[in-house]
Amino acid sequence: MNDLRREVRKKIENGEFNCEKELTLSIISGKWKITIIYYLGTDGTLRFSEIKHLFPKITHKVLTTQVRELEEDGIIQRRVFPEVPPRVEYSLTELGQSLMPIVLMMYEWGKQNLKSFNK
Amino acid sequence: MNDLRREVRKKIENGEFNCEKELTLSIISGKWKITIIYYLGTDGTLRFSEIKHLFPKITHKVLTTQVRELEEDGIIQRRVFPEVPPRVEYSLTELGQSLMPIVLMMYEWGKQNLKSFNK
DNA sequence: CTGAATCCTATTTGATACTG
DNA sequence: CAGTATCAAATAGGATTCAG
């Protein structure tokens, strides 16, 4: 769905309208992004390895690209500690924080409607 | 991103937790879905051709699959009128209506943060 | 520990043409 | 008008390996 990301940014540059919802969607779309945002929003700060631990099935590379895109979008902050071995901590930016209400609402909606989908 | 759709449904069947947010995301993910939901939520009922008209660039086939998936997820209702030429009208179900606050929030967030992304 | 580079595959979207 | 079928293109996600 990163097609959306690029496409929406292009639309914005061109001053096209009607892409506000797509903008928001394009940011949180990605198999792990909302959950990453959710955890960072509730836990505060997490190391790369801690996030990786939260998703047993995520690949190293995939996590890297997901956080990188979120960083590009200004949603999360990446702080590198010049140590050996390296330590990298991620946290929500203010912009990312402002996304939390939406994420929480999605969480609530999902919780309330889980049964409907459990055939 | 319909990979998510299938995957989340499987998780739900297996009684796995922590997929509430993904459930919500999996429903609205898709290049045109939130916008379709948005229009149906504000305009009420729309014919297939009317929706198609709203998205000059959408393909016949793609629109078909998007509405079909939304229908499968119980978000929209499809009413077929046995006429010639055929008429098919789409509208939000109650479940779909309950999604509107989220869609509207995404709209607002996008509107307020458009500038941040317009470098 | 974090992450970069490759390579590979499944999925999604799109183009096009055909049907009742 | 609405929908289907087929085929092609793009890309997101994953497996694996190497590096500082």
PDB file of C-alpha atoms (C1' of nucleotides) in Angstrom:
ATOM      1  CA  MET A   1       0.000   0.000   0.000  1.00  0.00           C
ATOM      2  CA  ASN A   2       2.931   2.245  -0.258  1.00  0.00           C
ATOM      3  CA  ASP A   3       1.754   3.043  -3.636  1.00  0.00           C
ATOM      4  CA  LEU A   4      -0.788   5.143  -1.724  1.00  0.00           C
ATOM      5  CA  ARG A   5       1.938   6.877   0.215  1.00  0.00           C
ATOM      6  CA  ARG A   6       3.698   8.063  -2.887  1.00  0.00           C
ATOM      7  CA  GLU A   7       0.547   8.796  -4.777  1.00  0.00           C
ATOM      8  CA  VAL A   8      -0.988  10.890  -2.041  1.00  0.00           C
ATOM      9  CA  ARG A   9       2.196  12.907  -1.582  1.00  0.00           C
ATOM     10  CA  LYS A  10       2.184  13.659  -5.268  1.00  0.00           C
ATOM     11  CA  LYS A  11      -1.425  14.748  -5.080  1.00  0.00           C
ATOM     12  CA  ILE A  12      -0.613  17.038  -2.194  1.00  0.00           C
ATOM     13  CA  GLU A  13       2.260  18.605  -4.101  1.00  0.00           C
ATOM     14  CA  ASN A  14      -0.041  19.252  -6.994  1.00  0.00           C
ATOM     15  CA  GLY A  15      -2.549  20.873  -4.695  1.00  0.00           C
ATOM     16  CA  GLU A  16      -5.193  18.298  -5.462  1.00  0.00           C
ATOM     17  CA  PHE A  17      -8.110  18.064  -3.103  1.00  0.00           C
ATOM     18  CA  ASN A  18      -9.936  15.194  -1.614  1.00  0.00           C
ATOM     19  CA  CYS A  19      -6.887  13.377  -0.438  1.00  0.00           C
ATOM     20  CA  GLU A  20      -7.097  14.158   3.259  1.00  0.00           C
ATOM     21  CA  LYS A  21      -8.495  10.782   4.185  1.00  0.00           C
ATOM     22  CA  GLU A  22      -6.086   9.009   1.904  1.00  0.00           C
ATOM     23  CA  LEU A  23      -3.238  10.917   3.491  1.00  0.00           C
ATOM     24  CA  THR A  24      -4.153   9.579   6.905  1.00  0.00           C
ATOM     25  CA  LEU A  25      -4.732   6.119   5.552  1.00  0.00           C
ATOM     26  CA  SER A  26      -1.487   6.136   3.630  1.00  0.00           C
ATOM     27  CA  ILE A  27       0.394   6.853   6.822  1.00  0.00           C
ATOM     28  CA  ILE A  28      -1.081   4.096   8.934  1.00  0.00           C
ATOM     29  CA  SER A  29      -1.324   1.558   6.142  1.00  0.00           C
ATOM     30  CA  GLY A  30       1.262  -1.105   6.332  1.00  0.00           C
ATOM     31  CA  LYS A  31       0.974  -4.429   7.954  1.00  0.00           C
ATOM     32  CA  TRP A  32       2.470  -3.391  11.282  1.00  0.00           C
ATOM     33  CA  LYS A  33       2.272   0.378  11.403  1.00  0.00           C
ATOM     34  CA  ILE A  34      -0.800   1.057  13.512  1.00  0.00           C
ATOM     35  CA  THR A  35       0.325  -1.496  16.027  1.00  0.00           C
ATOM     36  CA  ILE A  36       3.773   0.055  16.164  1.00  0.00           C
ATOM     37  CA  ILE A  37       2.176   3.457  16.674  1.00  0.00           C
ATOM     38  CA  TYR A  38      -0.098   1.987  19.311  1.00  0.00           C
ATOM     39  CA  TYR A  39       2.742   0.474  21.294  1.00  0.00           C
ATOM     40  CA  LEU A  40       4.886   3.582  21.077  1.00  0.00           C
ATOM     41  CA  GLY A  41       1.878   5.617  22.131  1.00  0.00           C
ATOM     42  CA  THR A  42       1.230   3.536  25.203  1.00  0.00           C
ATOM     43  CA  ASP A  43       4.723   2.404  26.132  1.00  0.00           C
ATOM     44  CA  GLY A  44       6.443   5.667  25.325  1.00  0.00           C
ATOM     45  CA  THR A  45       9.854   4.675  24.051  1.00  0.00           C
ATOM     46  CA  LEU A  46      10.989   1.375  22.638  1.00  0.00           C
ATOM     47  CA  ARG A  47      14.237   0.038  21.281  1.00  0.00           C
ATOM     48  CA  PHE A  48      14.408  -1.592  17.918  1.00  0.00           C
ATOM     49  CA  SER A  49      14.789  -4.992  19.496  1.00  0.00           C
ATOM     50  CA  GLU A  50      11.908  -4.392  21.872  1.00  0.00           C
ATOM     51  CA  ILE A  51       9.571  -3.625  19.018  1.00  0.00           C
ATOM     52  CA  LYS A  52      10.856  -6.643  17.162  1.00  0.00           C
ATOM     53  CA  HIS A  53      10.142  -8.711  20.227  1.00  0.00           C
ATOM     54  CA  LEU A  54       6.545  -7.501  20.274  1.00  0.00           C
ATOM     55  CA  PHE A  55       6.005  -8.963  16.816  1.00  0.00           C
ATOM     56  CA  PRO A  56       7.353 -12.484  16.810  1.00  0.00           C
ATOM     57  CA  LYS A  57       6.676 -12.860  13.134  1.00  0.00           C
ATOM     58  CA  ILE A  58       8.038  -9.628  11.770  1.00  0.00           C
ATOM     59  CA  THR A  59      11.226  -9.757   9.785  1.00  0.00           C
ATOM     60  CA  HIS A  60      14.180  -7.635  10.592  1.00  0.00           C
ATOM     61  CA  LYS A  61      14.066  -5.951   7.258  1.00  0.00           C
ATOM     62  CA  VAL A  62      10.351  -5.378   7.282  1.00  0.00           C
ATOM     63  CA  LEU A  63      10.440  -3.745  10.693  1.00  0.00           C
ATOM     64  CA  THR A  64      13.238  -1.543   9.445  1.00  0.00           C
ATOM     65  CA  THR A  65      11.248  -0.317   6.491  1.00  0.00           C
ATOM     66  CA  GLN A  66       8.080   0.179   8.521  1.00  0.00           C
ATOM     67  CA  VAL A  67       9.790   2.378  11.098  1.00  0.00           C
ATOM     68  CA  ARG A  68      11.723   4.168   8.420  1.00  0.00           C
ATOM     69  CA  GLU A  69       8.553   5.105   6.586  1.00  0.00           C
ATOM     70  CA  LEU A  70       6.900   6.218   9.789  1.00  0.00           C
ATOM     71  CA  GLU A  71       9.973   8.320  10.461  1.00  0.00           C
ATOM     72  CA  GLU A  72       9.822   9.800   6.962  1.00  0.00           C
ATOM     73  CA  ASP A  73       6.228  10.710   7.593  1.00  0.00           C
ATOM     74  CA  GLY A  74       7.192  12.473  10.795  1.00  0.00           C
ATOM     75  CA  ILE A  75       5.197  10.108  12.970  1.00  0.00           C
ATOM     76  CA  ILE A  76       8.018   8.613  14.988  1.00  0.00           C
ATOM     77  CA  GLN A  77      11.381   9.796  16.163  1.00  0.00           C
ATOM     78  CA  ARG A  78      14.538   7.799  15.950  1.00  0.00           C
ATOM     79  CA  ARG A  79      17.288   8.417  18.471  1.00  0.00           C
ATOM     80  CA  VAL A  80      20.603   6.702  17.961  1.00  0.00           C
ATOM     81  CA  PHE A  81      22.930   6.220  20.916  1.00  0.00           C
ATOM     82  CA  PRO A  82      26.552   6.073  19.836  1.00  0.00           C
ATOM     83  CA  GLU A  83      27.354   2.965  21.762  1.00  0.00           C
ATOM     84  CA  VAL A  84      28.674  -0.464  20.998  1.00  0.00           C
ATOM     85  CA  PRO A  85      26.559  -2.394  20.485  1.00  0.00           C
ATOM     86  CA  PRO A  86      24.361   0.285  18.995  1.00  0.00           C
ATOM     87  CA  ARG A  87      21.130   1.278  20.661  1.00  0.00           C
ATOM     88  CA  VAL A  88      18.287   2.895  18.788  1.00  0.00           C
ATOM     89  CA  GLU A  89      15.162   4.139  20.468  1.00  0.00           C
ATOM     90  CA  TYR A  90      11.904   5.018  18.833  1.00  0.00           C
ATOM     91  CA  SER A  91       9.126   7.239  20.149  1.00  0.00           C
ATOM     92  CA  LEU A  92       6.165   9.130  18.778  1.00  0.00           C
ATOM     93  CA  THR A  93       6.601  12.695  17.637  1.00  0.00           C
ATOM     94  CA  GLU A  94       3.955  15.253  18.421  1.00  0.00           C
ATOM     95  CA  LEU A  95       2.416  14.525  15.058  1.00  0.00           C
ATOM     96  CA  GLY A  96       2.423  10.871  15.938  1.00  0.00           C
ATOM     97  CA  GLN A  97       0.771  11.592  19.263  1.00  0.00           C
ATOM     98  CA  SER A  98      -1.984  13.431  17.445  1.00  0.00           C
ATOM     99  CA  LEU A  99      -2.691  10.232  15.582  1.00  0.00           C
ATOM    100  CA  MET A 100      -3.332   8.253  18.755  1.00  0.00           C
ATOM    101  CA  PRO A 101      -7.027   9.144  19.102  1.00  0.00           C
ATOM    102  CA  ILE A 102      -7.624   7.618  15.695  1.00  0.00           C
ATOM    103  CA  VAL A 103      -5.612   4.524  16.512  1.00  0.00           C
ATOM    104  CA  LEU A 104      -7.443   4.112  19.805  1.00  0.00           C
ATOM    105  CA  MET A 105     -10.764   4.549  18.073  1.00  0.00           C
ATOM    106  CA  MET A 106      -9.823   1.875  15.592  1.00  0.00           C
ATOM    107  CA  TYR A 107      -8.876  -0.332  18.488  1.00  0.00           C
ATOM    108  CA  GLU A 108     -12.220   0.211  20.206  1.00  0.00           C
ATOM    109  CA  TRP A 109     -14.189  -0.327  17.044  1.00  0.00           C
ATOM    110  CA  GLY A 110     -12.315  -3.521  16.353  1.00  0.00           C
ATOM    111  CA  LYS A 111     -12.847  -4.773  19.873  1.00  0.00           C
ATOM    112  CA  GLN A 112     -16.552  -4.098  19.721  1.00  0.00           C
ATOM    113  CA  ASN A 113     -17.014  -5.684  16.344  1.00  0.00           C
ATOM    114  CA  LEU A 114     -14.716  -8.653  16.607  1.00  0.00           C
ATOM    115  CA  LYS A 115     -17.669 -10.950  17.193  1.00  0.00           C
ATOM    116  CA  SER A 116     -19.422  -9.887  14.018  1.00  0.00           C
ATOM    117  CA  PHE A 117     -16.483 -11.213  12.101  1.00  0.00           C
ATOM    118  CA  ASN A 118     -16.187 -14.405  14.030  1.00  0.00           C
ATOM    119  CA  LYS A 119     -18.935 -15.627  11.755  1.00  0.00           C
TER     120      LYS A 119
ATOM    121  CA  MET B   1      -3.268  -5.003   1.615  1.00  0.00           C
ATOM    122  CA  ASN B   2      -5.953  -7.571   1.385  1.00  0.00           C
ATOM    123  CA  ASP B   3      -3.474  -9.933   2.646  1.00  0.00           C
ATOM    124  CA  LEU B   4      -4.341  -8.219   5.953  1.00  0.00           C
ATOM    125  CA  ARG B   5      -8.018  -8.890   5.422  1.00  0.00           C
ATOM    126  CA  ARG B   6      -7.527 -12.613   5.123  1.00  0.00           C
ATOM    127  CA  GLU B   7      -4.862 -12.805   7.762  1.00  0.00           C
ATOM    128  CA  VAL B   8      -6.855 -10.924  10.366  1.00  0.00           C
ATOM    129  CA  ARG B   9      -9.947 -13.050   9.746  1.00  0.00           C
ATOM    130  CA  LYS B  10      -7.859 -16.127  10.314  1.00  0.00           C
ATOM    131  CA  LYS B  11      -6.491 -14.688  13.538  1.00  0.00           C
ATOM    132  CA  ILE B  12      -9.994 -13.951  14.713  1.00  0.00           C
ATOM    133  CA  GLU B  13     -11.118 -17.474  13.964  1.00  0.00           C
ATOM    134  CA  ASN B  14      -8.219 -18.787  15.968  1.00  0.00           C
ATOM    135  CA  GLY B  15      -9.138 -16.565  18.868  1.00  0.00           C
ATOM    136  CA  GLU B  16      -5.885 -14.671  18.688  1.00  0.00           C
ATOM    137  CA  PHE B  17      -5.693 -11.358  20.440  1.00  0.00           C
ATOM    138  CA  ASN B  18      -4.236  -8.070  19.505  1.00  0.00           C
ATOM    139  CA  CYS B  19      -5.828  -7.908  16.123  1.00  0.00           C
ATOM    140  CA  GLU B  20      -8.540  -5.375  16.873  1.00  0.00           C
ATOM    141  CA  LYS B  21      -6.708  -2.503  15.270  1.00  0.00           C
ATOM    142  CA  GLU B  22      -5.674  -4.609  12.352  1.00  0.00           C
ATOM    143  CA  LEU B  23      -9.273  -5.669  11.879  1.00  0.00           C
ATOM    144  CA  THR B  24     -10.348  -2.071  11.500  1.00  0.00           C
ATOM    145  CA  LEU B  25      -7.413  -1.270   9.291  1.00  0.00           C
ATOM    146  CA  SER B  26      -7.977  -4.323   7.152  1.00  0.00           C
ATOM    147  CA  ILE B  27     -11.495  -3.171   6.437  1.00  0.00           C
ATOM    148  CA  ILE B  28     -10.708   0.356   5.358  1.00  0.00           C
ATOM    149  CA  SER B  29      -7.463  -0.496   3.616  1.00  0.00           C
ATOM    150  CA  GLY B  30      -7.696  -0.481  -0.093  1.00  0.00           C
ATOM    151  CA  LYS B  31      -6.957   2.333  -2.401  1.00  0.00           C
ATOM    152  CA  TRP B  32     -10.511   3.626  -2.610  1.00  0.00           C
ATOM    153  CA  LYS B  33     -12.358   2.165   0.342  1.00  0.00           C
ATOM    154  CA  ILE B  34     -12.385   4.947   2.907  1.00  0.00           C
ATOM    155  CA  THR B  35     -13.414   7.399   0.277  1.00  0.00           C
ATOM    156  CA  ILE B  36     -16.213   5.124  -0.849  1.00  0.00           C
ATOM    157  CA  ILE B  37     -17.338   4.778   2.760  1.00  0.00           C
ATOM    158  CA  TYR B  38     -17.088   8.526   3.178  1.00  0.00           C
ATOM    159  CA  TYR B  39     -19.255   9.286   0.173  1.00  0.00           C
ATOM    160  CA  LEU B  40     -21.847   6.682   1.072  1.00  0.00           C
ATOM    161  CA  GLY B  41     -21.872   8.054   4.596  1.00  0.00           C
ATOM    162  CA  THR B  42     -22.512  11.598   3.473  1.00  0.00           C
ATOM    163  CA  ASP B  43     -24.533  11.069   0.324  1.00  0.00           C
ATOM    164  CA  GLY B  44     -26.583   8.172   1.634  1.00  0.00           C
ATOM    165  CA  THR B  45     -27.180   5.977  -1.366  1.00  0.00           C
ATOM    166  CA  LEU B  46     -25.266   5.837  -4.602  1.00  0.00           C
ATOM    167  CA  ARG B  47     -25.520   3.812  -7.757  1.00  0.00           C
ATOM    168  CA  PHE B  48     -22.576   1.942  -9.118  1.00  0.00           C
ATOM    169  CA  SER B  49     -22.166   4.454 -11.897  1.00  0.00           C
ATOM    170  CA  GLU B  50     -22.408   7.371  -9.519  1.00  0.00           C
ATOM    171  CA  ILE B  51     -19.579   6.047  -7.413  1.00  0.00           C
ATOM    172  CA  LYS B  52     -17.586   5.364 -10.536  1.00  0.00           C
ATOM    173  CA  HIS B  53     -18.189   8.922 -11.574  1.00  0.00           C
ATOM    174  CA  LEU B  54     -16.789  10.190  -8.294  1.00  0.00           C
ATOM    175  CA  PHE B  55     -13.474   8.535  -9.052  1.00  0.00           C
ATOM    176  CA  PRO B  56     -12.512   9.414 -12.592  1.00  0.00           C
ATOM    177  CA  LYS B  57      -9.486   7.162 -12.441  1.00  0.00           C
ATOM    178  CA  ILE B  58     -10.965   4.046 -10.941  1.00  0.00           C
ATOM    179  CA  THR B  59     -11.419   1.045 -13.178  1.00  0.00           C
ATOM    180  CA  HIS B  60     -14.695  -0.722 -13.540  1.00  0.00           C
ATOM    181  CA  LYS B  61     -13.226  -3.926 -12.275  1.00  0.00           C
ATOM    182  CA  VAL B  62     -11.381  -2.353  -9.357  1.00  0.00           C
ATOM    183  CA  LEU B  63     -14.477  -0.565  -8.152  1.00  0.00           C
ATOM    184  CA  THR B  64     -16.334  -3.840  -8.367  1.00  0.00           C
ATOM    185  CA  THR B  65     -13.856  -5.623  -6.149  1.00  0.00           C
ATOM    186  CA  GLN B  66     -13.649  -2.771  -3.666  1.00  0.00           C
ATOM    187  CA  VAL B  67     -17.394  -2.651  -3.127  1.00  0.00           C
ATOM    188  CA  ARG B  68     -17.598  -6.401  -3.091  1.00  0.00           C
ATOM    189  CA  GLU B  69     -15.056  -6.631  -0.293  1.00  0.00           C
ATOM    190  CA  LEU B  70     -16.802  -3.918   1.649  1.00  0.00           C
ATOM    191  CA  GLU B  71     -19.998  -5.857   1.201  1.00  0.00           C
ATOM    192  CA  GLU B  72     -18.338  -9.046   2.376  1.00  0.00           C
ATOM    193  CA  ASP B  73     -17.184  -7.212   5.463  1.00  0.00           C
ATOM    194  CA  GLY B  74     -20.725  -6.077   6.154  1.00  0.00           C
ATOM    195  CA  ILE B  75     -19.874  -2.410   5.719  1.00  0.00           C
ATOM    196  CA  ILE B  76     -22.061  -1.639   2.733  1.00  0.00           C
ATOM    197  CA  GLN B  77     -25.312  -2.950   1.391  1.00  0.00           C
ATOM    198  CA  ARG B  78     -25.964  -3.788  -2.210  1.00  0.00           C
ATOM    199  CA  ARG B  79     -29.462  -3.558  -3.535  1.00  0.00           C
ATOM    200  CA  VAL B  80     -30.171  -4.795  -7.033  1.00  0.00           C
ATOM    201  CA  PHE B  81     -33.203  -3.536  -8.906  1.00  0.00           C
ATOM    202  CA  PRO B  82     -34.450  -6.058 -11.430  1.00  0.00           C
ATOM    203  CA  GLU B  83     -34.696  -3.594 -14.259  1.00  0.00           C
ATOM    204  CA  VAL B  84     -33.297  -3.219 -17.706  1.00  0.00           C
ATOM    205  CA  PRO B  85     -30.804  -1.685 -17.763  1.00  0.00           C
ATOM    206  CA  PRO B  86     -29.872  -2.952 -14.337  1.00  0.00           C
ATOM    207  CA  ARG B  87     -29.626  -0.607 -11.402  1.00  0.00           C
ATOM    208  CA  VAL B  88     -27.559  -1.342  -8.337  1.00  0.00           C
ATOM    209  CA  GLU B  89     -27.518   0.911  -5.321  1.00  0.00           C
ATOM    210  CA  TYR B  90     -25.022   0.914  -2.516  1.00  0.00           C
ATOM    211  CA  SER B  91     -25.439   2.274   0.992  1.00  0.00           C
ATOM    212  CA  LEU B  92     -23.798   1.882   4.369  1.00  0.00           C
ATOM    213  CA  THR B  93     -25.038  -0.771   6.724  1.00  0.00           C
ATOM    214  CA  GLU B  94     -25.349  -0.006  10.418  1.00  0.00           C
ATOM    215  CA  LEU B  95     -21.897  -1.441  10.875  1.00  0.00           C
ATOM    216  CA  GLY B  96     -20.682   0.838   8.137  1.00  0.00           C
ATOM    217  CA  GLN B  97     -22.320   3.816   9.806  1.00  0.00           C
ATOM    218  CA  SER B  98     -20.475   3.004  12.998  1.00  0.00           C
ATOM    219  CA  LEU B  99     -17.262   3.384  11.055  1.00  0.00           C
ATOM    220  CA  MET B 100     -18.017   6.938  10.011  1.00  0.00           C
ATOM    221  CA  PRO B 101     -16.619   8.642  13.134  1.00  0.00           C
ATOM    222  CA  ILE B 102     -13.269   7.068  12.367  1.00  0.00           C
ATOM    223  CA  VAL B 103     -13.412   8.054   8.722  1.00  0.00           C
ATOM    224  CA  LEU B 104     -14.367  11.601   9.640  1.00  0.00           C
ATOM    225  CA  MET B 105     -11.564  11.759  12.176  1.00  0.00           C
ATOM    226  CA  MET B 106      -9.126  10.628   9.530  1.00  0.00           C
ATOM    227  CA  TYR B 107     -10.495  13.312   7.259  1.00  0.00           C
ATOM    228  CA  GLU B 108     -10.021  15.990   9.910  1.00  0.00           C
ATOM    229  CA  TRP B 109      -6.544  14.839  10.787  1.00  0.00           C
ATOM    230  CA  GLY B 110      -5.564  14.818   7.149  1.00  0.00           C
ATOM    231  CA  LYS B 111      -6.977  18.273   6.593  1.00  0.00           C
ATOM    232  CA  GLN B 112      -5.133  19.689   9.557  1.00  0.00           C
ATOM    233  CA  ASN B 113      -1.850  18.093   8.652  1.00  0.00           C
ATOM    234  CA  LEU B 114      -1.844  18.472   4.905  1.00  0.00           C
ATOM    235  CA  LYS B 115       0.555  21.381   5.149  1.00  0.00           C
ATOM    236  CA  SER B 116       3.128  19.388   7.104  1.00  0.00           C
ATOM    237  CA  PHE B 117       3.397  17.097   4.153  1.00  0.00           C
ATOM    238  CA  ASN B 118       3.525  19.815   1.577  1.00  0.00           C
ATOM    239  CA  LYS B 119       7.174  20.097   2.530  1.00  0.00           C
TER     240      LYS B 119
ATOM    241  C1'  DC C   1      22.337  -4.653  18.229  1.00  0.00           C
ATOM    242  C1'  DT C   2      20.816  -2.401  14.279  1.00  0.00           C
ATOM    243  C1'  DG C   3      20.516  -2.186   9.613  1.00  0.00           C
ATOM    244  C1'  DA C   4      21.866  -2.484   4.514  1.00  0.00           C
ATOM    245  C1'  DA C   5      21.707  -5.205   0.176  1.00  0.00           C
ATOM    246  C1'  DT C   6      19.764  -8.959  -2.662  1.00  0.00           C
ATOM    247  C1'  DC C   7      16.676 -11.742  -4.312  1.00  0.00           C
ATOM    248  C1'  DC C   8      12.081 -13.720  -4.429  1.00  0.00           C
ATOM    249  C1'  DT C   9       7.034 -14.229  -4.175  1.00  0.00           C
ATOM    250  C1'  DA C  10       2.258 -13.122  -3.287  1.00  0.00           C
ATOM    251  C1'  DT C  11      -1.057  -9.637  -3.815  1.00  0.00           C
ATOM    252  C1'  DT C  12      -3.079  -5.634  -5.449  1.00  0.00           C
ATOM    253  C1'  DT C  13      -4.159  -2.682  -8.955  1.00  0.00           C
ATOM    254  C1'  DG C  14      -4.909  -1.658 -13.676  1.00  0.00           C
ATOM    255  C1'  DA C  15      -5.975  -2.368 -18.993  1.00  0.00           C
ATOM    256  C1'  DT C  16      -8.895  -4.445 -21.960  1.00  0.00           C
ATOM    257  C1'  DA C  17     -12.466  -6.917 -23.905  1.00  0.00           C
ATOM    258  C1'  DC C  18     -16.771  -9.487 -23.443  1.00  0.00           C
ATOM    259  C1'  DT C  19     -21.833 -10.519 -21.472  1.00  0.00           C
ATOM    260  C1'  DG C  20     -26.921 -10.263 -19.922  1.00  0.00           C
TER     261       DG C  20
ATOM    262  C1'  DC D   1     -25.718  -0.413 -16.608  1.00  0.00           C
ATOM    263  C1'  DA D   2     -23.375  -3.516 -13.903  1.00  0.00           C
ATOM    264  C1'  DG D   3     -20.486  -7.268 -13.794  1.00  0.00           C
ATOM    265  C1'  DT D   4     -16.949 -10.941 -15.292  1.00  0.00           C
ATOM    266  C1'  DA D   5     -12.694 -12.898 -17.148  1.00  0.00           C
ATOM    267  C1'  DT D   6      -8.093 -12.559 -18.501  1.00  0.00           C
ATOM    268  C1'  DC D   7      -3.752 -10.698 -18.593  1.00  0.00           C
ATOM    269  C1'  DA D   8      -0.035  -7.482 -17.340  1.00  0.00           C
ATOM    270  C1'  DA D   9       2.244  -4.222 -14.156  1.00  0.00           C
ATOM    271  C1'  DA D  10       3.639  -2.534  -9.830  1.00  0.00           C
ATOM    272  C1'  DT D  11       4.871  -3.157  -5.093  1.00  0.00           C
ATOM    273  C1'  DA D  12       4.662  -4.703  -0.453  1.00  0.00           C
ATOM    274  C1'  DG D  13       6.273  -8.076   2.272  1.00  0.00           C
ATOM    275  C1'  DG D  14       9.511 -11.796   3.379  1.00  0.00           C
ATOM    276  C1'  DA D  15      14.035 -14.891   3.491  1.00  0.00           C
ATOM    277  C1'  DT D  16      18.640 -14.600   3.722  1.00  0.00           C
ATOM    278  C1'  DT D  17      23.127 -12.878   4.056  1.00  0.00           C
ATOM    279  C1'  DC D  18      26.592  -9.509   5.184  1.00  0.00           C
ATOM    280  C1'  DA D  19      28.486  -5.278   7.914  1.00  0.00           C
ATOM    281  C1'  DG D  20      29.780  -1.684  11.481  1.00  0.00           C
TER     282       DG D  20
END
